[in-house]
mmCIF file of C-alpha atoms in Angstrom:
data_model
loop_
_atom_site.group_PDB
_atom_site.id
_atom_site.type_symbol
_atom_site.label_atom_id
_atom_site.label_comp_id
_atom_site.label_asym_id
_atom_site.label_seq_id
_atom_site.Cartn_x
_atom_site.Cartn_y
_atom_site.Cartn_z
ATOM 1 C CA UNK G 1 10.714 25.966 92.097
ATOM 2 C CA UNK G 2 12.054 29.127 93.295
ATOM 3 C CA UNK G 3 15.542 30.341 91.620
ATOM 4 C CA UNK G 4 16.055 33.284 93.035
ATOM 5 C CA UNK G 5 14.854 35.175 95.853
ATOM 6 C CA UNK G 6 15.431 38.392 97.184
ATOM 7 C CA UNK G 7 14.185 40.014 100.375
ATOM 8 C CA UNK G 8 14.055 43.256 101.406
ATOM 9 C CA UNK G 9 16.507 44.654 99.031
ATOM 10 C CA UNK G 10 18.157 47.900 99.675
ATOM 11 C CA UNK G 11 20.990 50.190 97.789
ATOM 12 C CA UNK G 12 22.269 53.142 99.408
ATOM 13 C CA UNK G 13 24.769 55.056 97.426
ATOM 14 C CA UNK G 14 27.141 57.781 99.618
ATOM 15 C CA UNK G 15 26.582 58.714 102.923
ATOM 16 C CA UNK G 16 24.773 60.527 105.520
ATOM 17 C CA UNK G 17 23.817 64.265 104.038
ATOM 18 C CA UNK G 18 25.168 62.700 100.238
ATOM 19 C CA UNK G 19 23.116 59.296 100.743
ATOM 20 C CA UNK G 20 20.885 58.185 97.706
ATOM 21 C CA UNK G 21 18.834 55.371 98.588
ATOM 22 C CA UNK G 22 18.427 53.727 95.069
ATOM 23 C CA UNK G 23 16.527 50.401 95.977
ATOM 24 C CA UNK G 24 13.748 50.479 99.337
ATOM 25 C CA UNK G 25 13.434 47.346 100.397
ATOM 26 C CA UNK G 26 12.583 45.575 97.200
ATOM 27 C CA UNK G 27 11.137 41.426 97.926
ATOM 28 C CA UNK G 28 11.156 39.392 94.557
ATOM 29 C CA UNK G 29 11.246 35.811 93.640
ATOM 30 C CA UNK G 30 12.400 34.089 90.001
ATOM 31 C CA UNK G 31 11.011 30.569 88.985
ATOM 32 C CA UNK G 32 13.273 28.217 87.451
ATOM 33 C CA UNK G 33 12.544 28.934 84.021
ATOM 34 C CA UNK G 34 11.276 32.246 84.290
ATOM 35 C CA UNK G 35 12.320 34.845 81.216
ATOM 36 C CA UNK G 36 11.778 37.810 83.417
ATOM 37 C CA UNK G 37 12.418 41.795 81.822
ATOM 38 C CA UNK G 38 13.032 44.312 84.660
ATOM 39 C CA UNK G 39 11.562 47.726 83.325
ATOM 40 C CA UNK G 40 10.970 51.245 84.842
ATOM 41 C CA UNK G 41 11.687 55.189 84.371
ATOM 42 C CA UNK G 42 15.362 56.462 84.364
ATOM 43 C CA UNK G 43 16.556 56.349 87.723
ATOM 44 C CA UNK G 44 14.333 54.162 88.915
ATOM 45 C CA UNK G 45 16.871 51.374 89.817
ATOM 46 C CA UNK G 46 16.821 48.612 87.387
ATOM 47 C CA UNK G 47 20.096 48.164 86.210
ATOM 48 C CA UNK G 48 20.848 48.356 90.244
ATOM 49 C CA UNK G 49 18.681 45.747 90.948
ATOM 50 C CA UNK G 50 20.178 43.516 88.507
ATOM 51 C CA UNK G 51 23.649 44.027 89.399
ATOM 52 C CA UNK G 52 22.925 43.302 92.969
ATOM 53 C CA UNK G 53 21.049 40.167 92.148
ATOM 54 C CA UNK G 54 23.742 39.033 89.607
ATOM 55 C CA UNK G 55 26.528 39.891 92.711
ATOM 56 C CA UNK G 56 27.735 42.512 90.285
ATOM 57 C CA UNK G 57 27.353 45.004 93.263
ATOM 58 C CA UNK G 58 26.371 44.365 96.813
ATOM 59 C CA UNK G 59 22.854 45.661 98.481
ATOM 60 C CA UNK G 60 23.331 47.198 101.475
ATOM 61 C CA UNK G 61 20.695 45.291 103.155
ATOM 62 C CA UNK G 62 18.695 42.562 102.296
ATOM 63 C CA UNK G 63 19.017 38.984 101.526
ATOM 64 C CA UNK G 64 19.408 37.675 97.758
ATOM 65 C CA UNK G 65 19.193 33.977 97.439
ATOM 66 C CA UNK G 66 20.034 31.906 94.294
ATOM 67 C CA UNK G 67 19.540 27.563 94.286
ATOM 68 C CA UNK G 68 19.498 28.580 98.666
ATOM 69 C CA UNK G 69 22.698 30.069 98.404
ATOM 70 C CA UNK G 70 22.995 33.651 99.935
ATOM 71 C CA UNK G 71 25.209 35.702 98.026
ATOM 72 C CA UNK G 72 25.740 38.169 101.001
ATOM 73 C CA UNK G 73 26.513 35.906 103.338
ATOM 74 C CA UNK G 74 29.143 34.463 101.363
ATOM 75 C CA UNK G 75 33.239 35.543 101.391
ATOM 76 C CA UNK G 76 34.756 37.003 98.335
ATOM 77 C CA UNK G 77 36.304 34.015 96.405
ATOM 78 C CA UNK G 78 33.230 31.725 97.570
ATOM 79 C CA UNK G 79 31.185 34.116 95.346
ATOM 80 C CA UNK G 80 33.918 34.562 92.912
ATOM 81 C CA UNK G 81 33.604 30.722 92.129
ATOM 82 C CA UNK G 82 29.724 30.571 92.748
ATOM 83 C CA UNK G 83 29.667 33.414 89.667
ATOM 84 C CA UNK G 84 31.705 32.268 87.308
ATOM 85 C CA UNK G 85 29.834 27.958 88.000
ATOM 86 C CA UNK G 86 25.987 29.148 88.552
ATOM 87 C CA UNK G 87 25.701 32.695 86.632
ATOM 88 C CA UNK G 88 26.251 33.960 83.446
ATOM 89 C CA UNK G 89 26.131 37.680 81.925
ATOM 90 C CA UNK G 90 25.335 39.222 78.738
ATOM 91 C CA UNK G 91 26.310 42.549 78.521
ATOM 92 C CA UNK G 92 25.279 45.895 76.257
ATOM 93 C CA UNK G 93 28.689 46.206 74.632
ATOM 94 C CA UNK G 94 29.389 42.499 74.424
ATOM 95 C CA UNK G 95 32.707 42.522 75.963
ATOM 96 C CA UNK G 96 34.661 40.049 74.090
ATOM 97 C CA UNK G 97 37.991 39.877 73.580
ATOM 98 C CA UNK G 98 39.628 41.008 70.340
ATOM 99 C CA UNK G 99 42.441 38.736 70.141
ATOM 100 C CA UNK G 100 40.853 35.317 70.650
ATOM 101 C CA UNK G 101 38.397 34.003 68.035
ATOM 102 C CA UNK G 102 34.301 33.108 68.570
ATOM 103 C CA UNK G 103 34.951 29.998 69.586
ATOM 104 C CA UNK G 104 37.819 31.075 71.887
ATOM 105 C CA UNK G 105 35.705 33.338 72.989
ATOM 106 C CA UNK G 106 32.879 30.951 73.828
ATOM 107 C CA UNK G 107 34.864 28.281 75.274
ATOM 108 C CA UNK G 108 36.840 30.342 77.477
ATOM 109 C CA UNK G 109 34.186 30.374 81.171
ATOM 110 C CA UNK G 110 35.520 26.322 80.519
ATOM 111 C CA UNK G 111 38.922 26.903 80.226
ATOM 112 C CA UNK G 112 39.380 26.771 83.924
ATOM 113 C CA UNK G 113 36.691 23.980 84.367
ATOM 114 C CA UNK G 114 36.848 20.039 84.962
ATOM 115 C CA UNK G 115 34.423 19.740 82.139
ATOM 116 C CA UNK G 116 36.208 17.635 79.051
ATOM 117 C CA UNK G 117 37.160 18.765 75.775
ATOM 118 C CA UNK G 118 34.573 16.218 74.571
ATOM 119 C CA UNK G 119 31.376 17.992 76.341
ATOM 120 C CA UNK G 120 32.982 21.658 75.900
ATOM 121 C CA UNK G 121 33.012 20.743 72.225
ATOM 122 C CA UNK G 122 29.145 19.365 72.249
ATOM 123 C CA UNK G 123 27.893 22.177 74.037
ATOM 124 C CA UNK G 124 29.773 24.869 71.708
ATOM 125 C CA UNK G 125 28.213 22.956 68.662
ATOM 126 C CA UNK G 126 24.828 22.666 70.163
ATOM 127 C CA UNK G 127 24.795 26.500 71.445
ATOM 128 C CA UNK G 128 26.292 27.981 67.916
ATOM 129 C CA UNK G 129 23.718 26.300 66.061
ATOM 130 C CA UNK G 130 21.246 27.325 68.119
ATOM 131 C CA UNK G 131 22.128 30.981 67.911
ATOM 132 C CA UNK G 132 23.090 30.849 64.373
ATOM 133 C CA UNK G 133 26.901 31.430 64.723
ATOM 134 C CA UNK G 134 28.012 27.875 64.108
ATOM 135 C CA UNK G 135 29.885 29.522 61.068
ATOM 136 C CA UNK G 136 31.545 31.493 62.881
ATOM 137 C CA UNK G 137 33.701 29.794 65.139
ATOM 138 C CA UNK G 138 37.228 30.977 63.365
ATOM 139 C CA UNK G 139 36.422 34.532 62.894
ATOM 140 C CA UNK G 140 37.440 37.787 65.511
ATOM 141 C CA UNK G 141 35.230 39.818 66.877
ATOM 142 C CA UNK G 142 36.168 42.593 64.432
ATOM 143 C CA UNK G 143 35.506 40.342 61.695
ATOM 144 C CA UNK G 144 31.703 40.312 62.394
ATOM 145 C CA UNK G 145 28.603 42.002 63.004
ATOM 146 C CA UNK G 146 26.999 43.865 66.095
ATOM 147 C CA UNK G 147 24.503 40.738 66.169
ATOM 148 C CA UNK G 148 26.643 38.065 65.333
ATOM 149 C CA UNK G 149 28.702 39.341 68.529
ATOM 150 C CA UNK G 150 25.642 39.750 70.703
ATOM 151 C CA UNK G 151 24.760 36.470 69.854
ATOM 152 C CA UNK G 152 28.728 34.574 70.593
ATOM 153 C CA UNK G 153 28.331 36.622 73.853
ATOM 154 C CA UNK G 154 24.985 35.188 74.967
ATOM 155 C CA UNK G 155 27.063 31.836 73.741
ATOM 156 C CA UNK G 156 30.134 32.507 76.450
ATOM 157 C CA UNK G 157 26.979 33.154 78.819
ATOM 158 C CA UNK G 158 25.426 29.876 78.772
ATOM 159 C CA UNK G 159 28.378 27.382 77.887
ATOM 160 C CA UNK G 160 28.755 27.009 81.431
ATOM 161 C CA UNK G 161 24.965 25.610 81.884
ATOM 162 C CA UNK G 162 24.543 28.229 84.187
ATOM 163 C CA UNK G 163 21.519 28.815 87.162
ATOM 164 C CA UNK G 164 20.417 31.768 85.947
ATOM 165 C CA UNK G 165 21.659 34.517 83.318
ATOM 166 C CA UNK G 166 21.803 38.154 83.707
ATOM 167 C CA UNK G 167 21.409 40.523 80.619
ATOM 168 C CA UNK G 168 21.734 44.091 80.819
ATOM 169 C CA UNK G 169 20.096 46.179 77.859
ATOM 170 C CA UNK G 170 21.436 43.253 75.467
ATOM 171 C CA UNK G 171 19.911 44.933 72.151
ATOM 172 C CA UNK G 172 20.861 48.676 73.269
ATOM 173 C CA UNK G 173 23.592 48.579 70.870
ATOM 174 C CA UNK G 174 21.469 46.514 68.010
ATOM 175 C CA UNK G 175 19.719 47.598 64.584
ATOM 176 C CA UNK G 176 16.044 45.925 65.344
ATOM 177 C CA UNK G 177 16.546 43.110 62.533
ATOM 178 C CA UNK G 178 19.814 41.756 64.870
ATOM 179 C CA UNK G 179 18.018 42.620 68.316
ATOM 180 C CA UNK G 180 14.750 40.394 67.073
ATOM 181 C CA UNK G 181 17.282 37.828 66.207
ATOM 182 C CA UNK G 182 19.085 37.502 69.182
ATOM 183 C CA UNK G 183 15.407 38.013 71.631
ATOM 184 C CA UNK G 184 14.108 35.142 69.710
ATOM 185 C CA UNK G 185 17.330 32.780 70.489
ATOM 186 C CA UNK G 186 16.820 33.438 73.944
ATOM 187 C CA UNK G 187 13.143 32.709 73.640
ATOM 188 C CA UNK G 188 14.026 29.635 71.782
ATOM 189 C CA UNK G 189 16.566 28.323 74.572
ATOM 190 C CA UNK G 190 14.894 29.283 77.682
ATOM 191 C CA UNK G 191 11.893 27.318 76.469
ATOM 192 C CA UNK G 192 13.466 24.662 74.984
ATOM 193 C CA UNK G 193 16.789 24.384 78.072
ATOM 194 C CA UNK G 194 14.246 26.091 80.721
ATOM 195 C CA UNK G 195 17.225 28.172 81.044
ATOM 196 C CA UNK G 196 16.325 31.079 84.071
ATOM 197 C CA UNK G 197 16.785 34.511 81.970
ATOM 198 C CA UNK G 198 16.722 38.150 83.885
ATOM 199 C CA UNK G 199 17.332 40.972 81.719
ATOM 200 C CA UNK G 200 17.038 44.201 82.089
ATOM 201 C CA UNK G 201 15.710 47.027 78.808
ATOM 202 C CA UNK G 202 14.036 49.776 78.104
ATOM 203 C CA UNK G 203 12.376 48.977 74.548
ATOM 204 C CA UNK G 204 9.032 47.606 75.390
ATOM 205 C CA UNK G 205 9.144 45.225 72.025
ATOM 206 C CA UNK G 206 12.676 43.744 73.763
ATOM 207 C CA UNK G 207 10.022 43.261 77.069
ATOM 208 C CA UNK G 208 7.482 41.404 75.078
ATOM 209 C CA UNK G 209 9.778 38.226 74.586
ATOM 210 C CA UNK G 210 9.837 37.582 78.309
ATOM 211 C CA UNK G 211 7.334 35.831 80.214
ATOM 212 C CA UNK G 212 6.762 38.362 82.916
ATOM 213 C CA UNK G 213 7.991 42.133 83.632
ATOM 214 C CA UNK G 214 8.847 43.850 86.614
ATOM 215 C CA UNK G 215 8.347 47.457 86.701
ATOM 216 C CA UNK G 216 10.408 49.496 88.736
ATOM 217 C CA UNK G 217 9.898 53.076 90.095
ATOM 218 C CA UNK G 218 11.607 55.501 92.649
ATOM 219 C CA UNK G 219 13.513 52.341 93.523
ATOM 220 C CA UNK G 220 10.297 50.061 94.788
ATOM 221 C CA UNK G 221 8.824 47.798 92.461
ATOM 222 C CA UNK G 222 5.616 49.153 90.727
ATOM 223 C CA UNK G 223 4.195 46.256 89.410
ATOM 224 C CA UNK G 224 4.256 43.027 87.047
ATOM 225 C CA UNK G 225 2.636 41.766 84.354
ATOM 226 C CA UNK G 226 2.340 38.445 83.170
ATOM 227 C CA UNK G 227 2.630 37.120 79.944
ATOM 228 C CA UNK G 228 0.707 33.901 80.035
ATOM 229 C CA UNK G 229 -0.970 32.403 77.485
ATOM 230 C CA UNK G 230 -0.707 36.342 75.413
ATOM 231 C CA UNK G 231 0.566 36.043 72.101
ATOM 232 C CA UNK G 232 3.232 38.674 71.769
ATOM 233 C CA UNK G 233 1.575 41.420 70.261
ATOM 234 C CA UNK G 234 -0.538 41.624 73.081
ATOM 235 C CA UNK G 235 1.671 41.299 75.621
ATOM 236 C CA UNK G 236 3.941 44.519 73.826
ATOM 237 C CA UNK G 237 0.288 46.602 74.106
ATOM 238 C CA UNK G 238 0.299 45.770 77.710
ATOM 239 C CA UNK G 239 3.673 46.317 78.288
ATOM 240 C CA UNK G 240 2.908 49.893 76.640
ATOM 241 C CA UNK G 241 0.443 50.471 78.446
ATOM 242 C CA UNK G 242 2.358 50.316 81.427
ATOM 243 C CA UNK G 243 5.211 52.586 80.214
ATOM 244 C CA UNK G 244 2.437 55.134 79.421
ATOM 245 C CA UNK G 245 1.428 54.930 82.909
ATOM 246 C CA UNK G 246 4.780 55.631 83.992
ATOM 247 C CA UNK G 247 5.469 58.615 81.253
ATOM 248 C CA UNK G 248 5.045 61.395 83.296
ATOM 249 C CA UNK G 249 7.940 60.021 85.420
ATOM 250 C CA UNK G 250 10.439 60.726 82.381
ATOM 251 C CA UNK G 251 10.429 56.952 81.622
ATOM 252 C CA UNK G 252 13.937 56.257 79.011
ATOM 253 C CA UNK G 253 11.776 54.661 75.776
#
């Protein structure tokens, strides 16, 4: 079933003589279930892309549909509530907040939800466990690692059982012993939950963990490969393969 769906996607930054068109007219779909990396050369538009498809920012043209809602079409606090019940983000430089602890942290998407203290409390134990933080749950963000806070940030992202989550360079900032850690959680839960995963990165071993890539250049999309039944060595050497296609277009490895 189809996700997410967008349609003739364009972003047009300034305008007139200043105008950068950073997206032409991009048409995608997502599968429910679909771990899908979003890869190209710097400037090519993928951190664009994702931000318009995670309402983030909004595409100039174009229609973006997620579960047959269309985000453009929608009024401001409509999408407001849509984002914070159907999507969830994992971000670079975790954004979490000093002063409340994991759990705090984690729980607090659900602080302004109907959901009971009973099923907040089963999903926080289910999601820390599966991430490998259930040890955690007292401690403040300063009080733990770079992974440990990637991984109580991709916790806050799916406590909500979101429709699809958006995750923006989510191992930029890790050594590759925490990044591996965290890729394979994400592995584990989208095939496990069939959680719908879209992340954009540059690091073609991040890449291999999905089940399909998008490539991006000059703002169109390239092409895609699919993972398949690849194991996920193979799948990196394709993935490569594609980046050293794209080299001469000073692609950000």
């Amino acid at each position: 079933m189809t996700i997410l769906s967008g349609r003739k996607i364009r972003k047009v930054y300034g305008k007139k003589s200043t105008a950068q068109e950073v997206l032409k007219g991009i048409d995608m779909e997502v599968q429910e279930g679909e771990f899908v990396g979003i890869m190209g050369p710097s400037g090519s538009g993928k951190t664009t892309l994702l931000n318009v498809l995670a309402s983030i920012d909004k595409a100039t043209e174009g229609v973006i549909e997620i579960s047959g809602h269309n985000l453009r079409t929608m009024k401001e606090r409509e999408l407001s509530n849509f984002r914070r019940e159907q999507l969830g983000f994992i971000f670079q430089d975790y954004n979490l907040i000093d002063t409340l602890t994991v759990k705090e942290n984690i729980l607090l998407p659900l602080s302004i939800s109907n959901i009971s203290k009973k099923e907040a409390e089963a999903r926080f134990k289910d999601l820390t466990k599966t991430l490998g933080i259930d040890d955690l749950a007292n401690k403040y963000p300063n009080e733990i690692s770079g992974g440990q806070k990637q991984r109580t940030s991709a916790a806050r992202a799916l406590i909500s059982n979101p429709t699809v989550v958006f995750a923006d360079e989510p191992t930029g900032a890790l050594d590759s012993k925490a990044a591996t850690a965290l890729l394979s959680n994400l592995e584990k839960i989208n095939l496990d939950k069939k959680v719908t995963i879209m992340m954009v990165t540059h690091d073609a071993v991040a890449a291999s963990f999905c089940s399909r890539v998008l490539f991006l250049k000059d703002g169109q999309l390239y092409t895609e490969l699919y993972k398949g039944e690849k194991d996920r060595m193979r799948f990196y050497q394709e993935i490569m393969s594609t980046q050293s296609v794209l080299s001469g277009d000073g692609y950000d490895a």
